[in-house]
mmCIF file of C-alpha atoms in Angstrom:
data_model
loop_
_atom_site.group_PDB
_atom_site.id
_atom_site.type_symbol
_atom_site.label_atom_id
_atom_site.label_comp_id
_atom_site.label_asym_id
_atom_site.label_seq_id
_atom_site.Cartn_x
_atom_site.Cartn_y
_atom_site.Cartn_z
ATOM 1 C CA LYS A 1 81.051 -20.208 162.312
ATOM 2 C CA GLN A 2 84.288 -21.156 164.921
ATOM 3 C CA GLU A 3 86.309 -18.297 165.745
ATOM 4 C CA VAL A 4 89.610 -19.144 167.576
ATOM 5 C CA THR A 5 91.093 -16.148 168.679
ATOM 6 C CA GLN A 6 95.002 -15.863 170.433
ATOM 7 C CA ILE A 7 96.488 -14.066 172.921
ATOM 8 C CA PRO A 8 99.166 -12.220 173.046
ATOM 9 C CA ALA A 9 99.667 -11.131 169.236
ATOM 10 C CA ALA A 10 103.427 -11.223 170.404
ATOM 11 C CA LEU A 11 105.256 -11.640 174.073
ATOM 12 C CA SER A 12 108.967 -10.905 174.222
ATOM 13 C CA VAL A 13 110.798 -12.218 177.852
ATOM 14 C CA PRO A 14 113.671 -12.807 178.565
ATOM 15 C CA GLU A 15 115.631 -16.017 178.796
ATOM 16 C CA GLY A 16 114.415 -18.737 181.282
ATOM 17 C CA GLU A 17 111.221 -17.191 181.985
ATOM 18 C CA ASN A 18 108.410 -19.609 182.494
ATOM 19 C CA LEU A 19 104.748 -17.861 180.481
ATOM 20 C CA VAL A 20 101.435 -19.039 178.708
ATOM 21 C CA LEU A 21 100.299 -18.444 175.456
ATOM 22 C CA ASN A 22 96.039 -18.446 175.068
ATOM 23 C CA CYS A 23 93.958 -19.237 173.075
ATOM 24 C CA SER A 24 90.227 -18.489 172.633
ATOM 25 C CA PHE A 25 87.554 -20.286 170.948
ATOM 26 C CA THR A 26 83.542 -19.586 170.010
ATOM 27 C CA ASP A 27 82.118 -22.712 169.973
ATOM 28 C CA SER A 28 82.902 -25.531 172.346
ATOM 29 C CA ALA A 29 82.121 -28.357 169.773
ATOM 30 C CA ILE A 30 85.802 -29.535 169.115
ATOM 31 C CA TYR A 31 86.886 -33.031 168.493
ATOM 32 C CA ASN A 32 90.743 -31.988 169.419
ATOM 33 C CA LEU A 33 92.412 -28.770 169.361
ATOM 34 C CA GLN A 34 96.517 -28.847 168.486
ATOM 35 C CA TRP A 35 99.227 -26.524 168.898
ATOM 36 C CA PHE A 36 101.906 -25.857 166.187
ATOM 37 C CA ARG A 37 104.779 -23.820 166.238
ATOM 38 C CA GLN A 38 106.444 -22.111 162.590
ATOM 39 C CA ASP A 39 109.440 -20.895 162.790
ATOM 40 C CA PRO A 40 110.381 -17.915 160.272
ATOM 41 C CA GLY A 41 110.266 -19.443 156.217
ATOM 42 C CA LYS A 42 109.144 -22.885 157.658
ATOM 43 C CA GLY A 43 106.136 -25.172 157.989
ATOM 44 C CA LEU A 44 104.527 -26.128 161.142
ATOM 45 C CA THR A 45 105.400 -28.634 163.599
ATOM 46 C CA SER A 46 102.889 -30.322 165.721
ATOM 47 C CA LEU A 47 103.544 -29.493 169.361
ATOM 48 C CA LEU A 48 100.705 -30.931 171.383
ATOM 49 C CA LEU A 49 97.607 -32.426 170.239
ATOM 50 C CA ILE A 50 95.030 -32.447 173.193
ATOM 51 C CA GLN A 51 91.732 -34.608 172.718
ATOM 52 C CA SER A 52 88.213 -32.937 173.624
ATOM 53 C CA SER A 53 88.253 -36.065 176.302
ATOM 54 C CA GLN A 54 91.376 -34.514 178.044
ATOM 55 C CA ARG A 55 92.256 -32.170 180.390
ATOM 56 C CA GLU A 56 95.899 -31.657 179.246
ATOM 57 C CA GLN A 57 99.067 -33.046 177.478
ATOM 58 C CA THR A 58 102.325 -32.388 178.411
ATOM 59 C CA SER A 59 105.847 -32.682 176.466
ATOM 60 C CA GLY A 60 109.017 -32.342 177.507
ATOM 61 C CA ARG A 61 109.037 -28.226 179.452
ATOM 62 C CA LEU A 62 105.928 -27.756 177.718
ATOM 63 C CA ASN A 63 101.982 -28.533 178.572
ATOM 64 C CA ALA A 64 98.647 -27.628 177.063
ATOM 65 C CA SER A 65 95.405 -27.132 178.857
ATOM 66 C CA LEU A 66 91.810 -27.348 177.625
ATOM 67 C CA ASP A 67 88.837 -26.309 179.479
ATOM 68 C CA LYS A 68 86.065 -26.917 176.050
ATOM 69 C CA SER A 69 83.119 -25.877 178.188
ATOM 70 C CA SER A 70 85.214 -21.973 178.394
ATOM 71 C CA GLY A 71 86.183 -22.722 174.959
ATOM 72 C CA ARG A 72 89.907 -22.044 176.541
ATOM 73 C CA SER A 73 93.098 -23.441 176.022
ATOM 74 C CA THR A 74 96.449 -22.535 177.407
ATOM 75 C CA LEU A 75 100.317 -23.067 176.317
ATOM 76 C CA TYR A 76 102.436 -23.113 179.263
ATOM 77 C CA ILE A 77 106.368 -22.826 178.272
ATOM 78 C CA ALA A 78 108.521 -23.675 181.555
ATOM 79 C CA ALA A 79 112.114 -22.093 181.018
ATOM 80 C CA SER A 80 111.889 -20.737 178.176
ATOM 81 C CA GLN A 81 114.950 -20.651 175.819
ATOM 82 C CA PRO A 82 116.104 -18.888 172.470
ATOM 83 C CA GLY A 83 115.215 -21.311 170.643
ATOM 84 C CA ASP A 84 111.882 -20.888 171.744
ATOM 85 C CA SER A 85 111.378 -18.089 169.689
ATOM 86 C CA ALA A 86 108.996 -18.710 166.821
ATOM 87 C CA THR A 87 105.239 -18.439 166.077
ATOM 88 C CA TYR A 88 103.039 -20.443 167.928
ATOM 89 C CA LEU A 89 99.316 -21.607 166.535
ATOM 90 C CA CYS A 90 96.286 -22.847 167.682
ATOM 91 C CA ALA A 91 94.373 -25.069 165.510
ATOM 92 C CA VAL A 92 90.878 -27.084 166.637
ATOM 93 C CA ARG A 93 89.210 -29.265 164.700
ATOM 94 C CA GLU A 94 84.797 -29.193 165.146
ATOM 95 C CA MET A 95 82.486 -31.912 165.809
ATOM 96 C CA ASP A 96 81.383 -31.747 162.250
ATOM 97 C CA SER A 97 82.288 -34.614 159.713
ATOM 98 C CA SER A 98 84.973 -31.583 158.044
ATOM 99 C CA TYR A 99 88.204 -32.862 158.937
ATOM 100 C CA LYS A 100 89.334 -29.027 158.438
ATOM 101 C CA LEU A 101 91.893 -27.309 161.382
ATOM 102 C CA ILE A 102 90.531 -24.065 162.136
ATOM 103 C CA PHE A 103 93.761 -21.963 163.276
ATOM 104 C CA GLY A 104 94.106 -18.656 165.073
ATOM 105 C CA SER A 105 96.250 -15.952 164.044
ATOM 106 C CA GLY A 106 99.415 -16.984 166.305
ATOM 107 C CA THR A 107 101.831 -15.852 169.206
ATOM 108 C CA ARG A 108 104.623 -14.268 167.973
ATOM 109 C CA LEU A 109 107.336 -15.144 170.601
ATOM 110 C CA LEU A 110 110.948 -14.099 171.283
ATOM 111 C CA VAL A 111 112.918 -15.216 173.886
ATOM 112 C CA ARG A 112 116.238 -12.815 174.658
ATOM 113 C CA PRO A 113 119.569 -14.485 175.686
ATOM 114 C CA GLY B 1 110.210 -41.920 158.182
ATOM 115 C CA ALA B 2 110.329 -39.606 155.804
ATOM 116 C CA GLY B 3 107.593 -36.130 156.616
ATOM 117 C CA VAL B 4 105.700 -34.580 154.362
ATOM 118 C CA SER B 5 107.375 -33.342 151.334
ATOM 119 C CA GLN B 6 105.887 -30.207 148.696
ATOM 120 C CA SER B 7 107.536 -29.133 145.642
ATOM 121 C CA PRO B 8 108.421 -26.849 144.424
ATOM 122 C CA SER B 9 109.252 -24.845 147.729
ATOM 123 C CA ASN B 10 109.189 -21.474 145.972
ATOM 124 C CA LYS B 11 107.026 -20.605 142.455
ATOM 125 C CA VAL B 12 107.201 -17.059 140.868
ATOM 126 C CA THR B 13 105.188 -17.075 137.802
ATOM 127 C CA GLU B 14 103.004 -14.737 136.061
ATOM 128 C CA LYS B 15 99.750 -13.434 135.996
ATOM 129 C CA GLY B 16 97.095 -15.277 133.992
ATOM 130 C CA LYS B 17 100.040 -18.702 133.650
ATOM 131 C CA ASP B 18 98.761 -21.659 135.611
ATOM 132 C CA VAL B 19 100.585 -23.334 138.340
ATOM 133 C CA GLU B 20 100.683 -26.834 139.913
ATOM 134 C CA LEU B 21 101.966 -27.715 143.418
ATOM 135 C CA ARG B 22 102.523 -30.887 144.479
ATOM 136 C CA CYS B 23 102.424 -32.562 147.691
ATOM 137 C CA ASP B 24 103.836 -36.484 148.770
ATOM 138 C CA PRO B 25 102.373 -37.294 152.138
ATOM 139 C CA ILE B 26 103.685 -39.272 155.127
ATOM 140 C CA SER B 27 103.663 -43.134 153.773
ATOM 141 C CA GLY B 28 100.242 -45.049 154.565
ATOM 142 C CA HIS B 29 98.298 -41.819 155.601
ATOM 143 C CA THR B 30 95.352 -41.763 153.765
ATOM 144 C CA ALA B 31 94.445 -38.545 154.600
ATOM 145 C CA LEU B 32 95.566 -35.457 152.796
ATOM 146 C CA TYR B 33 95.025 -31.625 152.957
ATOM 147 C CA TRP B 34 95.707 -28.396 151.838
ATOM 148 C CA TYR B 35 95.872 -24.964 153.366
ATOM 149 C CA ARG B 36 96.807 -21.050 152.173
ATOM 150 C CA GLN B 37 98.987 -18.875 154.469
ATOM 151 C CA SER B 38 98.766 -15.822 153.278
ATOM 152 C CA LEU B 39 99.364 -12.302 155.038
ATOM 153 C CA GLY B 40 96.496 -10.840 156.314
ATOM 154 C CA GLN B 41 94.591 -13.528 156.475
ATOM 155 C CA GLY B 42 96.359 -16.503 158.450
ATOM 156 C CA LEU B 43 95.791 -19.870 157.800
ATOM 157 C CA GLU B 44 92.789 -20.862 155.942
ATOM 158 C CA PHE B 45 91.789 -24.465 154.678
ATOM 159 C CA LEU B 46 91.431 -25.032 151.314
ATOM 160 C CA ILE B 47 90.586 -28.452 150.501
ATOM 161 C CA TYR B 48 90.685 -32.080 151.957
ATOM 162 C CA PHE B 49 90.923 -36.060 150.378
ATOM 163 C CA GLN B 50 90.272 -39.455 152.025
ATOM 164 C CA GLY B 51 91.980 -41.295 149.606
ATOM 165 C CA ASN B 52 91.635 -40.511 146.503
ATOM 166 C CA SER B 53 88.022 -38.544 146.986
ATOM 167 C CA ALA B 54 87.244 -34.838 148.348
ATOM 168 C CA PRO B 55 84.604 -35.048 150.422
ATOM 169 C CA ASP B 56 85.564 -31.445 151.646
ATOM 170 C CA LYS B 57 86.303 -28.706 149.048
ATOM 171 C CA SER B 58 84.440 -26.338 150.591
ATOM 172 C CA GLY B 59 87.623 -23.788 151.361
ATOM 173 C CA LEU B 60 88.481 -23.240 148.086
ATOM 174 C CA PRO B 61 88.097 -20.011 147.050
ATOM 175 C CA SER B 62 87.323 -19.983 143.357
ATOM 176 C CA ASP B 63 86.786 -22.202 140.039
ATOM 177 C CA ARG B 64 90.187 -21.408 139.111
ATOM 178 C CA PHE B 65 91.456 -24.147 141.984
ATOM 179 C CA SER B 66 91.320 -27.593 141.660
ATOM 180 C CA ALA B 67 93.121 -30.465 143.996
ATOM 181 C CA GLU B 68 93.290 -33.940 142.772
ATOM 182 C CA ARG B 69 94.665 -37.589 144.552
ATOM 183 C CA THR B 70 96.180 -40.190 142.659
ATOM 184 C CA GLY B 71 97.000 -43.713 144.255
ATOM 185 C CA GLY B 72 95.810 -42.520 147.135
ATOM 186 C CA SER B 73 98.988 -40.983 147.805
ATOM 187 C CA VAL B 74 100.509 -37.915 145.974
ATOM 188 C CA SER B 75 98.246 -34.584 145.611
ATOM 189 C CA THR B 76 98.534 -31.947 142.930
ATOM 190 C CA LEU B 77 96.764 -28.186 143.532
ATOM 191 C CA THR B 78 96.200 -26.658 140.550
ATOM 192 C CA ILE B 79 95.877 -22.881 139.951
ATOM 193 C CA GLN B 80 94.325 -21.627 136.939
ATOM 194 C CA ARG B 81 95.160 -18.365 135.379
ATOM 195 C CA THR B 82 96.791 -17.120 138.677
ATOM 196 C CA GLN B 83 95.867 -13.735 139.899
ATOM 197 C CA GLN B 84 97.828 -11.496 142.202
ATOM 198 C CA GLU B 85 96.014 -11.960 145.072
ATOM 199 C CA ASP B 86 96.908 -16.015 144.745
ATOM 200 C CA SER B 87 100.202 -14.882 146.297
ATOM 201 C CA ALA B 88 100.596 -16.695 149.525
ATOM 202 C CA VAL B 89 102.251 -20.355 150.947
ATOM 203 C CA TYR B 90 100.696 -23.193 150.343
ATOM 204 C CA LEU B 91 100.958 -25.691 153.128
ATOM 205 C CA CYS B 92 99.462 -29.513 152.312
ATOM 206 C CA ALA B 93 99.707 -31.963 155.696
ATOM 207 C CA SER B 94 98.342 -35.788 156.256
ATOM 208 C CA SER B 95 97.409 -37.279 158.812
ATOM 209 C CA SER B 96 96.443 -41.505 159.745
ATOM 210 C CA ARG B 97 93.297 -43.176 160.508
ATOM 211 C CA ILE B 98 95.448 -46.144 161.543
ATOM 212 C CA ASP B 99 96.234 -44.764 165.149
ATOM 213 C CA ARG B 100 92.894 -44.497 166.734
ATOM 214 C CA GLY B 101 93.038 -45.087 170.776
ATOM 215 C CA SER B 102 95.832 -43.175 170.013
ATOM 216 C CA PRO B 103 96.233 -40.290 172.267
ATOM 217 C CA THR B 104 97.755 -38.329 169.019
ATOM 218 C CA LYS B 105 95.116 -39.792 166.872
ATOM 219 C CA GLY B 106 94.401 -36.901 164.364
ATOM 220 C CA THR B 107 97.219 -35.381 164.358
ATOM 221 C CA GLN B 108 97.870 -33.552 161.274
ATOM 222 C CA TYR B 109 101.428 -33.043 160.362
ATOM 223 C CA PHE B 110 102.370 -30.650 157.448
ATOM 224 C CA GLY B 111 104.868 -29.966 154.893
ATOM 225 C CA PRO B 112 107.672 -27.023 154.676
ATOM 226 C CA GLY B 113 105.173 -25.624 151.595
ATOM 227 C CA THR B 114 105.256 -24.079 148.467
ATOM 228 C CA ARG B 115 105.871 -20.079 148.093
ATOM 229 C CA LEU B 116 103.803 -18.478 145.486
ATOM 230 C CA LEU B 117 104.730 -15.018 144.289
ATOM 231 C CA VAL B 118 102.782 -13.858 141.048
ATOM 232 C CA LEU B 119 103.534 -10.895 139.295
#
């Protein structure tokens, strides 16, 4: 059974720092991996999606990498800002016929001004 | 265009009552998903629709839960005889199969959710 783990569970950094969020999954047979952010009381906003054949994706100050063989993904946030404060979730879609996403429990990020 | 919308945004009900939650996917998206986010459980999959059919209902927690989709668009999640453990945020997402070949193919776009509280 696929399990997705995110470390750390919470992170507090001063504004301007570069930071890395980690996501690991137990079964490497994935179709893709998606990173989301969730603001308090809100839905999920898709940040980046990495297909299983890709190694990384970039959007602005965000860079996500995927190492399928080791079951790991990282989300790198450059020059963090207070507006980046949110919960970050990673989710994998497996290679079987199901289209469901399996989520990690998230990393709660606070960027202090 | 408009994103995924859900209604109501909040719902308070009494134990034992039935509730209906609505999801309006992004126009043209053939795939629709329901997830539930509850304290201590994280985000869990409930059901997946492709068009009007549901090839994967594996996440529905009991037979009190059902969902339908009509016209390949709007979906309704119904919870009968609600229990306190049903209290959660119910999230809907949609995705397109048309963007094959795109690096973003398979991206699921989420609505704001319905917060359900069963007293």
